[in-house]
């Protein structure tokens, strides 16, 4: 099977039922996506599949075909740098998934409202409680990428 991950083609021999998460971690040695729950409920394994965030623990290799896969290892530096600056990671387990989700949002909407950021990140769980730092990191990255997070006063009805 041929996969396109972070812009590079990879040949892998895997069972078609193997979850993408296992292919990334075990076969391609891309360890940014983490195994959290294995049920698509925590977001630690989030990657971009054709620019949409998905739980890689739920996507079987057979469903990939020619779709484009991006992991945290293949993203631009703005978001990881903002998360580091804001010290948004405590244990760090959820952060790759959060960054990947935030990247998808900012690519689609470079000037989201804080409510949109919160809603978009909601599927990713952070048990350490660094939510406010995570929100600041997304705001910082949005500004660095030429956008920003809109204030409630700037929202259109």
mmCIF file of N, CA and C in Angstrom, residues 5-7 30 70-76:
data_model
loop_
_atom_site.group_PDB
_atom_site.id
_atom_site.type_symbol
_atom_site.label_atom_id
_atom_site.label_comp_id
_atom_site.label_asym_id
_atom_site.label_seq_id
_atom_site.Cartn_x
_atom_site.Cartn_y
_atom_site.Cartn_z
ATOM 1 N N UNK A 5 2.189 10.803 3.220
ATOM 2 C CA UNK A 5 2.210 11.351 4.566
ATOM 3 C C UNK A 5 3.181 12.523 4.596
ATOM 4 N N UNK A 6 2.680 13.672 4.998
ATOM 5 C CA UNK A 6 3.492 14.891 5.089
ATOM 6 C C UNK A 6 4.218 15.183 3.777
ATOM 7 N N UNK A 7 3.504 14.929 2.668
ATOM 8 C CA UNK A 7 4.028 15.239 1.344
ATOM 9 C C UNK A 7 4.971 14.203 0.769
ATOM 10 N N UNK A 30 6.500 7.835 12.999
ATOM 11 C CA UNK A 30 6.023 9.189 13.272
ATOM 12 C C UNK A 30 5.228 9.105 14.567
ATOM 13 N N UNK A 70 -1.565 14.328 6.977
ATOM 14 C CA UNK A 70 -0.582 15.211 7.612
ATOM 15 C C UNK A 70 -0.603 14.969 9.108
ATOM 16 N N UNK A 71 0.579 14.864 9.658
ATOM 17 C CA UNK A 71 0.747 14.696 11.097
ATOM 18 C C UNK A 71 1.390 15.959 11.649
ATOM 19 N N UNK A 72 1.519 16.027 12.951
ATOM 20 C CA UNK A 72 2.152 17.206 13.551
ATOM 21 C C UNK A 72 3.566 17.390 13.021
ATOM 22 N N UNK A 73 4.234 16.299 12.662
ATOM 23 C CA UNK A 73 5.598 16.397 12.144
ATOM 24 C C UNK A 73 5.653 17.133 10.805
ATOM 25 N N UNK A 74 4.540 17.216 10.095
ATOM 26 C CA UNK A 74 4.510 17.852 8.789
ATOM 27 C C UNK A 74 3.868 19.225 8.772
ATOM 28 N N UNK A 75 3.596 19.793 9.940
ATOM 29 C CA UNK A 75 2.947 21.108 9.996
ATOM 30 C C UNK A 75 3.971 22.229 10.080
ATOM 31 N N UNK A 76 3.587 23.442 9.645
ATOM 32 C CA UNK A 76 4.479 24.594 9.811
ATOM 33 C C UNK A 76 4.749 24.859 11.294
#
